[in-house]
mmCIF file of C-alpha atoms in Angstrom:
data_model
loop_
_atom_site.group_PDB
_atom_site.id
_atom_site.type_symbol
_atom_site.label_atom_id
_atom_site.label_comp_id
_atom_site.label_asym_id
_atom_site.label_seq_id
_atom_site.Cartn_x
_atom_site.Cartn_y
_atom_site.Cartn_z
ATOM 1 C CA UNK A 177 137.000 -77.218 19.151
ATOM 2 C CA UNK A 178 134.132 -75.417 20.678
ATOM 3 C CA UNK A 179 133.072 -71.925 18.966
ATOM 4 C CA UNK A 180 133.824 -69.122 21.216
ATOM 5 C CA UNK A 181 130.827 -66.488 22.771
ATOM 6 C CA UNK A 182 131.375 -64.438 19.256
ATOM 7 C CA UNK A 183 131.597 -67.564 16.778
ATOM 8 C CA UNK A 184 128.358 -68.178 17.712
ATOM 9 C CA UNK A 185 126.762 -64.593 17.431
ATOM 10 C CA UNK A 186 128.116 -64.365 14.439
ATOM 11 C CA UNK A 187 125.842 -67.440 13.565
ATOM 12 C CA UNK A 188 123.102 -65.948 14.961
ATOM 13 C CA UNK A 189 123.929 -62.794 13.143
ATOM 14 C CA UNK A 190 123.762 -64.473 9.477
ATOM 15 C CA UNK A 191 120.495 -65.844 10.262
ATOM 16 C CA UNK A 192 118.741 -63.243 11.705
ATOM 17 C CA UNK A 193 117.512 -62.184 7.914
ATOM 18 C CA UNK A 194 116.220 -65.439 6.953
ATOM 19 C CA UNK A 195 114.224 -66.014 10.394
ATOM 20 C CA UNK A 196 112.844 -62.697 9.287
ATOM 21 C CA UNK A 197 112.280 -63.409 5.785
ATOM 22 C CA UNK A 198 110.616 -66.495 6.773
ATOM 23 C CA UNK A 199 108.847 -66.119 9.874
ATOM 24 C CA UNK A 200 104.995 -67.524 9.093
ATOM 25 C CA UNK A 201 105.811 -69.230 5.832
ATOM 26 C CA UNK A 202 105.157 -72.463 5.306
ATOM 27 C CA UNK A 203 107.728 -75.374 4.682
ATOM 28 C CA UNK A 204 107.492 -78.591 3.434
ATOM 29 C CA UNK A 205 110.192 -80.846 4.434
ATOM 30 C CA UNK A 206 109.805 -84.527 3.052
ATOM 31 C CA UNK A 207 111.827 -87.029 5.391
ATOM 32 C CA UNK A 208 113.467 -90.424 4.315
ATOM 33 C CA UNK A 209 116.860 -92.101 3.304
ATOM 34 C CA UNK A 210 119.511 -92.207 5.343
ATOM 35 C CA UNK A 211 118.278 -89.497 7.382
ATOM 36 C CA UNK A 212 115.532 -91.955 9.142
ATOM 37 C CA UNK A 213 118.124 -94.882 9.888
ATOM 38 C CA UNK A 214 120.935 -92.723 11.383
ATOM 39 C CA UNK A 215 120.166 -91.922 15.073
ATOM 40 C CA UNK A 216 122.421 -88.782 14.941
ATOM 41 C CA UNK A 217 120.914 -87.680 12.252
ATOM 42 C CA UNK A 218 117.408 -88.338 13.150
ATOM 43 C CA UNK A 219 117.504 -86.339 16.190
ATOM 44 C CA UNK A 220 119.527 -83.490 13.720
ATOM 45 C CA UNK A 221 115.882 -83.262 11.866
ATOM 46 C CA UNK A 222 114.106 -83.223 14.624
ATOM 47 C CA UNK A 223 115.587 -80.586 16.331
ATOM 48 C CA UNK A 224 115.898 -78.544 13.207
ATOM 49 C CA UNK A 225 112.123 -78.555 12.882
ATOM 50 C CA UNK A 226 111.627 -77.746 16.125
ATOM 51 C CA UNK A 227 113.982 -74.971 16.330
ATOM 52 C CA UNK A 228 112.281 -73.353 12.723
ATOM 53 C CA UNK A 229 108.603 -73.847 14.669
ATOM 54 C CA UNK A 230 110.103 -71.685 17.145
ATOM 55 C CA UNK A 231 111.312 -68.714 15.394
ATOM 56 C CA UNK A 232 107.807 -68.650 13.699
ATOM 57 C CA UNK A 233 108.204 -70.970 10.752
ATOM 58 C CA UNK A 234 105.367 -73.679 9.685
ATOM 59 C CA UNK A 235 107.237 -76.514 9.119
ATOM 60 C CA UNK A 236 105.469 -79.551 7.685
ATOM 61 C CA UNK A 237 106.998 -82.745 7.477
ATOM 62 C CA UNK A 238 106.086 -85.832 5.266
ATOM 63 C CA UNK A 239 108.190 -89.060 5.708
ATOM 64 C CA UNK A 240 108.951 -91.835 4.226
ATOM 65 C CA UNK A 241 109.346 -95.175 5.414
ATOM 66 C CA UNK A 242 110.820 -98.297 2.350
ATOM 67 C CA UNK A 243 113.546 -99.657 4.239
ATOM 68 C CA UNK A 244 111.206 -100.117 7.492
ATOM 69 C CA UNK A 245 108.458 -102.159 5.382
ATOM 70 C CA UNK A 246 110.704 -104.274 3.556
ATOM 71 C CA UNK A 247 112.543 -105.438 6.521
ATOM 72 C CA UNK A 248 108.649 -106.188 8.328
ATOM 73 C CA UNK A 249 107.936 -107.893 5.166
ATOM 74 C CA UNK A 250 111.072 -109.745 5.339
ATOM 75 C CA UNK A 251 110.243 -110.879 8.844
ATOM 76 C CA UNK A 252 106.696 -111.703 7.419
ATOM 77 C CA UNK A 253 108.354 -113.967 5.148
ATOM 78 C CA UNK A 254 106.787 -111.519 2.122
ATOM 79 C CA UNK A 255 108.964 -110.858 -0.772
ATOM 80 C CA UNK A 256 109.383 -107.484 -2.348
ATOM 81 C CA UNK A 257 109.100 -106.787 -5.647
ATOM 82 C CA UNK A 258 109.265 -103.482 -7.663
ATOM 83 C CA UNK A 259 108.839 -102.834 -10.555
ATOM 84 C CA UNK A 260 110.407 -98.852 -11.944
ATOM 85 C CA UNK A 261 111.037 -98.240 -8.634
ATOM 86 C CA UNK A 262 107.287 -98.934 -7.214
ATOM 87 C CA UNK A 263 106.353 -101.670 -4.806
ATOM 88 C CA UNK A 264 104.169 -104.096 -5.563
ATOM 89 C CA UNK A 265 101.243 -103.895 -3.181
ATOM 90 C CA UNK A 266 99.235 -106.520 -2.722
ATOM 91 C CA UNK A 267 96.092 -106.010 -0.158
ATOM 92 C CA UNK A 268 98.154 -107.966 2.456
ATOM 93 C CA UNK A 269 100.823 -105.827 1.635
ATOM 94 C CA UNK A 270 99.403 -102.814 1.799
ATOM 95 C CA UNK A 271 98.196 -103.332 5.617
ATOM 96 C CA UNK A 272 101.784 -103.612 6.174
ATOM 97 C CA UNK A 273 102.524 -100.607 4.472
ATOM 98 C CA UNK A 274 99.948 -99.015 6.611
ATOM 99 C CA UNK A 275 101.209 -100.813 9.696
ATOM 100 C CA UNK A 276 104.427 -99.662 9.607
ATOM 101 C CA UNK A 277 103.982 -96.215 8.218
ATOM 102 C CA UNK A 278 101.187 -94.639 10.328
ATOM 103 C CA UNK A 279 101.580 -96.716 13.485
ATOM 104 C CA UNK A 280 105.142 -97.229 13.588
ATOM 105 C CA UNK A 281 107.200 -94.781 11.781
ATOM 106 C CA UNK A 282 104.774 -91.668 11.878
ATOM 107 C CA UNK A 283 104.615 -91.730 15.915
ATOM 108 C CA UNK A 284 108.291 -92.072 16.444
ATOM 109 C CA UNK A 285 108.573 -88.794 14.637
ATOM 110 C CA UNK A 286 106.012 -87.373 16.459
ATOM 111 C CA UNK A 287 107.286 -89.000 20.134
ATOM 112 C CA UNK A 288 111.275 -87.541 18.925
ATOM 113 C CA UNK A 289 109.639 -84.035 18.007
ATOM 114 C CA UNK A 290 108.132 -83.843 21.717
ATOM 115 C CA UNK A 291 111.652 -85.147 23.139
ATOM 116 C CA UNK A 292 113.166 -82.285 21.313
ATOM 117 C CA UNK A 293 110.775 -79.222 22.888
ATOM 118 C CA UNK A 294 108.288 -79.055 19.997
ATOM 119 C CA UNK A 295 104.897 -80.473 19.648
ATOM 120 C CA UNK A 296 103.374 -82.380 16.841
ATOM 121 C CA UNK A 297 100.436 -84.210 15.717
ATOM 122 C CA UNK A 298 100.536 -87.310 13.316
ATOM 123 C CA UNK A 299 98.353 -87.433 10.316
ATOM 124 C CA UNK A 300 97.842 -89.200 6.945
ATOM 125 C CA UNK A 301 95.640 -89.173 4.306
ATOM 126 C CA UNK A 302 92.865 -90.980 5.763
ATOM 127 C CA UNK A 303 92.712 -87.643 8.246
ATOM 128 C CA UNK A 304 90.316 -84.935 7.552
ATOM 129 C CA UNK A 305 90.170 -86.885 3.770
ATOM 130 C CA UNK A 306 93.510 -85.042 3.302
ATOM 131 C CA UNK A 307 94.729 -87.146 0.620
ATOM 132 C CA UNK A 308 92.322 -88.382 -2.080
ATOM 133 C CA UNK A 309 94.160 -90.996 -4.291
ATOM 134 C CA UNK A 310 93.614 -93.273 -7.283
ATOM 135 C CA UNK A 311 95.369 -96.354 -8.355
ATOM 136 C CA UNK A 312 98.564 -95.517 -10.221
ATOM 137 C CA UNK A 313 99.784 -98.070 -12.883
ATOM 138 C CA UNK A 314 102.912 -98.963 -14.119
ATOM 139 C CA UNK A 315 103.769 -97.758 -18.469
ATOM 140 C CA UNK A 316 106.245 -99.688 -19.537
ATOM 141 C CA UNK A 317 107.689 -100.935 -22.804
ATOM 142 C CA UNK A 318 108.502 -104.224 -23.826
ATOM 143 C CA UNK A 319 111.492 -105.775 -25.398
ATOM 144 C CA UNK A 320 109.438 -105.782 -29.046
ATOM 145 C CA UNK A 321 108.652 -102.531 -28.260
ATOM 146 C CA UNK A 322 104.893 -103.086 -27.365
ATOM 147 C CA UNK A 323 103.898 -100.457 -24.249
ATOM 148 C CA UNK A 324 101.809 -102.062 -21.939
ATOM 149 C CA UNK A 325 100.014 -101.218 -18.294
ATOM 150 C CA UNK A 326 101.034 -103.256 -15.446
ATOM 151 C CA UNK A 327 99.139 -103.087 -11.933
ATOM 152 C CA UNK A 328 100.978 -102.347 -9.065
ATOM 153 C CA UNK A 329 98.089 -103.422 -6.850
ATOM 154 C CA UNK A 330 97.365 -100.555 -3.807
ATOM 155 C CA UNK A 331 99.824 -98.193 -5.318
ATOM 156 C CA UNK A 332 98.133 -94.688 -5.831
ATOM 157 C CA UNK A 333 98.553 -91.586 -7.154
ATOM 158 C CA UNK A 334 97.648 -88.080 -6.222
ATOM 159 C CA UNK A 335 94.209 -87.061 -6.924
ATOM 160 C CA UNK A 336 93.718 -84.098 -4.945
ATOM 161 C CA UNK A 337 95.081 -82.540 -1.437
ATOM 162 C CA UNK A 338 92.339 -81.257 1.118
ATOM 163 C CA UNK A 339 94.755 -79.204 3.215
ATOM 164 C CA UNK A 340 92.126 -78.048 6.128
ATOM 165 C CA UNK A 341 93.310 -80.068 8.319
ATOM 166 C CA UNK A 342 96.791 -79.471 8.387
ATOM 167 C CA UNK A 343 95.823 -76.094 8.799
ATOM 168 C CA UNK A 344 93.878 -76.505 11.520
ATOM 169 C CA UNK A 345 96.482 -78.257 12.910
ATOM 170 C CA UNK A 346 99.417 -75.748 12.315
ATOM 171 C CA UNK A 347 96.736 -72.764 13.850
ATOM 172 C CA UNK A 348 96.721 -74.388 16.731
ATOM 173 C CA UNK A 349 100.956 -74.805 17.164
ATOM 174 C CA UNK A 350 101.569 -78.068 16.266
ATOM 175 C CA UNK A 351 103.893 -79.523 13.938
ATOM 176 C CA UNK A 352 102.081 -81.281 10.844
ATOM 177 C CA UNK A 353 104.085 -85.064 10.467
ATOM 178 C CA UNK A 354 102.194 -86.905 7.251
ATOM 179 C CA UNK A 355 102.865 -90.590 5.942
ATOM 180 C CA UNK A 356 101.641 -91.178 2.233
ATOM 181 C CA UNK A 357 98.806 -93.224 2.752
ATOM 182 C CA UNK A 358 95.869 -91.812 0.530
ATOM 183 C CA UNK A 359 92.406 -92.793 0.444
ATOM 184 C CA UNK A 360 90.502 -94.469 -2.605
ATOM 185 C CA UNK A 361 86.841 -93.066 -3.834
ATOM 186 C CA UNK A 362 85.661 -95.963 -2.199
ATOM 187 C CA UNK A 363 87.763 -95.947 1.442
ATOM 188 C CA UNK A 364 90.362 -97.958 0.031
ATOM 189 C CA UNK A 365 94.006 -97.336 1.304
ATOM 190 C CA UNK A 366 96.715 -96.532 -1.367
ATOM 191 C CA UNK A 367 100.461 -96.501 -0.622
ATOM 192 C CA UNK A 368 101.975 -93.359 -2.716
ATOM 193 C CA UNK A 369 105.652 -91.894 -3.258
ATOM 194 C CA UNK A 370 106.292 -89.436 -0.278
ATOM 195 C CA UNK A 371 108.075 -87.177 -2.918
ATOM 196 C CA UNK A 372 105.010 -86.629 -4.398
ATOM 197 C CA UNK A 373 102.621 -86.402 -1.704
ATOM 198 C CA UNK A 374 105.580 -83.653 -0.441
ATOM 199 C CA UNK A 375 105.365 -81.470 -3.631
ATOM 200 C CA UNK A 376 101.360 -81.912 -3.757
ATOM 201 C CA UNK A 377 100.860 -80.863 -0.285
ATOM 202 C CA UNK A 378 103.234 -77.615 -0.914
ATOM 203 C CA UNK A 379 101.358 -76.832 -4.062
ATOM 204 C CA UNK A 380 97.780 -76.943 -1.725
ATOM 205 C CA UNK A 381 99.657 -74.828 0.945
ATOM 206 C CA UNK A 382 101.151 -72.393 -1.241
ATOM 207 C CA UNK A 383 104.686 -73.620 0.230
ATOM 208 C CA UNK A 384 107.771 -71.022 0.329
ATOM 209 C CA UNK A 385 109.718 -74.172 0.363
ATOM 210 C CA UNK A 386 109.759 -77.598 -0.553
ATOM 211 C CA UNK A 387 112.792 -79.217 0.870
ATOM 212 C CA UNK A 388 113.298 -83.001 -0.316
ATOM 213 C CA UNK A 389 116.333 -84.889 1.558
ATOM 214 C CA UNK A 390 118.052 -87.018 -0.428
ATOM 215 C CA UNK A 391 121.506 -89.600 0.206
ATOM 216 C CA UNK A 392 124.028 -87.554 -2.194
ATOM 217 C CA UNK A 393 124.950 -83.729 -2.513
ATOM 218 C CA UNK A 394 122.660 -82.671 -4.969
ATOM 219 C CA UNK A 395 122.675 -82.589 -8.361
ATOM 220 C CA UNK A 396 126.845 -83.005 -9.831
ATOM 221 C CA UNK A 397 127.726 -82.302 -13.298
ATOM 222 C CA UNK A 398 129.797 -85.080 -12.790
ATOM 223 C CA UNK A 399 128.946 -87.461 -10.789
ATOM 224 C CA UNK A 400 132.408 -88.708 -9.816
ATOM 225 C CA UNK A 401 133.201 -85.065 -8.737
ATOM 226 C CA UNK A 402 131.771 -83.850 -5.345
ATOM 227 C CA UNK A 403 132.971 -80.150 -6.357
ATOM 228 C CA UNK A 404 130.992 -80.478 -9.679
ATOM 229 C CA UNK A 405 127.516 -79.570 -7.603
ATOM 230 C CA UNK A 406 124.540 -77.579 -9.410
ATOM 231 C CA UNK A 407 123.991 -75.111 -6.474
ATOM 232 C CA UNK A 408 120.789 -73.350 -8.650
ATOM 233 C CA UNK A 409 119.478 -75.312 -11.425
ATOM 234 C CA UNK A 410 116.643 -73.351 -14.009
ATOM 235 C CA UNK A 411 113.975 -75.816 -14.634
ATOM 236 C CA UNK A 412 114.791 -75.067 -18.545
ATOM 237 C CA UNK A 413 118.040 -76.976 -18.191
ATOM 238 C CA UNK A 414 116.358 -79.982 -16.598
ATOM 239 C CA UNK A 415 115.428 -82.451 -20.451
ATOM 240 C CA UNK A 416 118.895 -81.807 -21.523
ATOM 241 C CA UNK A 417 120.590 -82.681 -18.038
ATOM 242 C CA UNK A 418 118.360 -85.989 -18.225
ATOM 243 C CA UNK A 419 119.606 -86.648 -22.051
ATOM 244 C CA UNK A 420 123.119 -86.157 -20.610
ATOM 245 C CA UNK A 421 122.149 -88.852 -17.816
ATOM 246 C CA UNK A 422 123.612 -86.375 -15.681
ATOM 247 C CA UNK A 423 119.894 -86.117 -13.947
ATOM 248 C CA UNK A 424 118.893 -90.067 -13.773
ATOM 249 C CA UNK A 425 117.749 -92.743 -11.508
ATOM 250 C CA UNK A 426 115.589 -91.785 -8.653
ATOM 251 C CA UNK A 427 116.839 -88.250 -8.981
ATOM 252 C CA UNK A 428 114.567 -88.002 -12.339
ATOM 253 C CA UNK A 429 111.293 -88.230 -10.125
ATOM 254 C CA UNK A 430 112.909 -85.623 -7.420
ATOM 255 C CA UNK A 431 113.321 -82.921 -10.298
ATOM 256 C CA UNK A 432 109.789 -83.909 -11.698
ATOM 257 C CA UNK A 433 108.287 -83.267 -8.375
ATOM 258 C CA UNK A 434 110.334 -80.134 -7.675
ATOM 259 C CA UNK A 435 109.119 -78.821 -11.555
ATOM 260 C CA UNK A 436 105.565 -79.626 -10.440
ATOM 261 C CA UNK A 437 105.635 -77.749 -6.817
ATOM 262 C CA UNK A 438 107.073 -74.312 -9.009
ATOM 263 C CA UNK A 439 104.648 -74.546 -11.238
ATOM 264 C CA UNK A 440 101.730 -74.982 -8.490
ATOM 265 C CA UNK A 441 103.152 -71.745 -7.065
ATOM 266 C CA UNK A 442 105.588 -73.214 -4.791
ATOM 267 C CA UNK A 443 108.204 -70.483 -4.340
ATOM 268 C CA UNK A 444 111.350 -72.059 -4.094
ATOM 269 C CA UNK A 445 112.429 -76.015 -4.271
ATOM 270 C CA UNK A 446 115.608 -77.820 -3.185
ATOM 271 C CA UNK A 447 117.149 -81.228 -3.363
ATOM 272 C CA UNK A 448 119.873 -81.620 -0.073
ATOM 273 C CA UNK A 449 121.612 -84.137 1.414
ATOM 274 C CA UNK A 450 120.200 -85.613 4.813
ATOM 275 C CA UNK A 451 123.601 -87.232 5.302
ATOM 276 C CA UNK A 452 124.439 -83.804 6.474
ATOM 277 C CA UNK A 453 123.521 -83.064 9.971
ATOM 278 C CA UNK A 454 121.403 -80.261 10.322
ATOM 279 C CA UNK A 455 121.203 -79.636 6.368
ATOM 280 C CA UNK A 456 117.897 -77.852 6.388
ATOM 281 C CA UNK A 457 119.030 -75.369 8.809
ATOM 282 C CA UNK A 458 122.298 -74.944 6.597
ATOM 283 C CA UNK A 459 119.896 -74.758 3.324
ATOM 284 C CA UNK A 460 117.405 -71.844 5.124
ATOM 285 C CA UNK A 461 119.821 -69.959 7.587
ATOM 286 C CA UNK A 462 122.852 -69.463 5.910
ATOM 287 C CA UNK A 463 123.769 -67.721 2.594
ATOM 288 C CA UNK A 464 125.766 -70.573 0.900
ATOM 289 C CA UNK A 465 123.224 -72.882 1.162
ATOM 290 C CA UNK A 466 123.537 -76.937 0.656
ATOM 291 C CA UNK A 467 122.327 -78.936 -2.093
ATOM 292 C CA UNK A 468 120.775 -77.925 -5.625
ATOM 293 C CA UNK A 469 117.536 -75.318 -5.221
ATOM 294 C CA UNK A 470 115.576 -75.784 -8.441
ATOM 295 C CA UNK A 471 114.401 -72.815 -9.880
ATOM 296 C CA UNK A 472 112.052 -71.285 -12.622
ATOM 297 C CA UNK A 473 113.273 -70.106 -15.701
#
């Protein structure tokens, strides 16, 4: 049923104090999961960036891109492998990665944000040296208990953010849209985890927020109970929730990079579910909020 004329002042009403709270602070949205393969849902983030940019917010968006580059490599007839959760990345491999993450899936975000009234510019690391990486290798341990360094190939890690031109770029009203490609001390490309890049690149902007979709609620007590979520969770309470398993998996690296942004100076982090159509206007605008914020203390 459609909302009536006052339904939808009300709306407006409840976020009238968070455009105000926020208007000219910076937010870092990173972009992936189910959120990039839904078409619904794809135009839901576009238009939710473009409506923040236009009450005065500075988004910034950083995307992802997995499923895309192992279905090219598929086609390719490349096989992935992974090992805790990291591709492989061969030097073939990684001009796929690149292929399909700055050609590809970087300017449809940046072609959908123009459909939707904004205006963006693509970037990634390469740009303005924004991301300066170094080769990241795998620590594992082995069944007799031996720890051991595996290399992942073109797989990098942060070394440092030069934000200048992403703030050129938001000075002059566009809408910053960053794949994870960093660059190696000798021009090398490096394919890193867009969660990380994300938190990085709100610790060098001095974020307000660090928004990371994800393909579940949040954070649940109990993970068979959708009513069980964490709405606020104190970064204190984060080694016992992982000794519980109730933090595990891929939502063990989320946390870490959330714990990293708030100590960088990042105000405020938060873990939602891009399932959800417009869920980071529902996490910003409204006062209950969707998904787990992490939180000092």
């Amino acid at each position: 049923m459609p909302l009536s004329p006052l339904e939808k002042t009300e709306i407006l009403i409840e976020a009238l104090p968070y455009i105000r709270q926020f208007y000219g602070k910076t937010v870092v949205i990173k972009y992936g999961g189910h959120a990039m393969t839904n078409c619904d849902l794809k135009r839901a983030v576009m238009q939710d960036a473009v409506l923040m940019h236009l009450v005065g917010m500075r988004p910034v968006i950083v995307h992802g891109g997995g499923p895309e580059i192992t279905s090219m490599l598929k086609r390719l007839g490349k096989q992935s492998e992974f090992i805790q959760g990291q591709r492989v990345t061969d030097a073939e491999t990684m001009e796929i990665v690149e292929m399909v993450l700055v050609g590809k899936i970087n300017k449809e975000i940046v072609t959908n944000i123009h459909r939707y009234g904004g205006k963006a510019i693509g970037l990634c690391g390469k740009d303005g040296n924004l991301i300066e990486a170094r080769k990241q290798m795998a620590h594992i341990q082995q069944e007799d208990g031996a720890e051991v360094d595996l290399d992942l190939g073109f797989v990098g890690r942060v070394e440092k953010i030069n934000p200048g031109i992403i703030e050129t770029v938001i000075a002059e009203g566009y809408i910053p849209v960053v794949a994870p490609i960093g660059v190696g001390p000798d021009g090398e490309s490096y394919n890193i985890n867009a969660d990380l890049v994300a938190g990085e690149l709100a610790v060098a902007l001095q974020a307000d927020k660090l928004v990371l979709l994800t393909d579940v609620e949040g954070i649940l007590a109990d993970r068979n109970d959708p009513g069980s979520l964490i709405s606020a969770l104190e970064v204190g309470r984060v080694p016992e929730l992982i000794r519980q398993g109730v933090i595990e998996g891929g939502m063990i690296p989320k946390v870490s990079c959330c714990i990293r942004a708030l100590e960088g100076g990042v105000k405020k982090t938060h873990i939602i579910d891009g399932r959800i159509p417009h869920s980071i206007l529902l996490e910003i605008f409204t006062d209950t909020g969707v998904g787990t914020m992490v939180v000092p203390g």
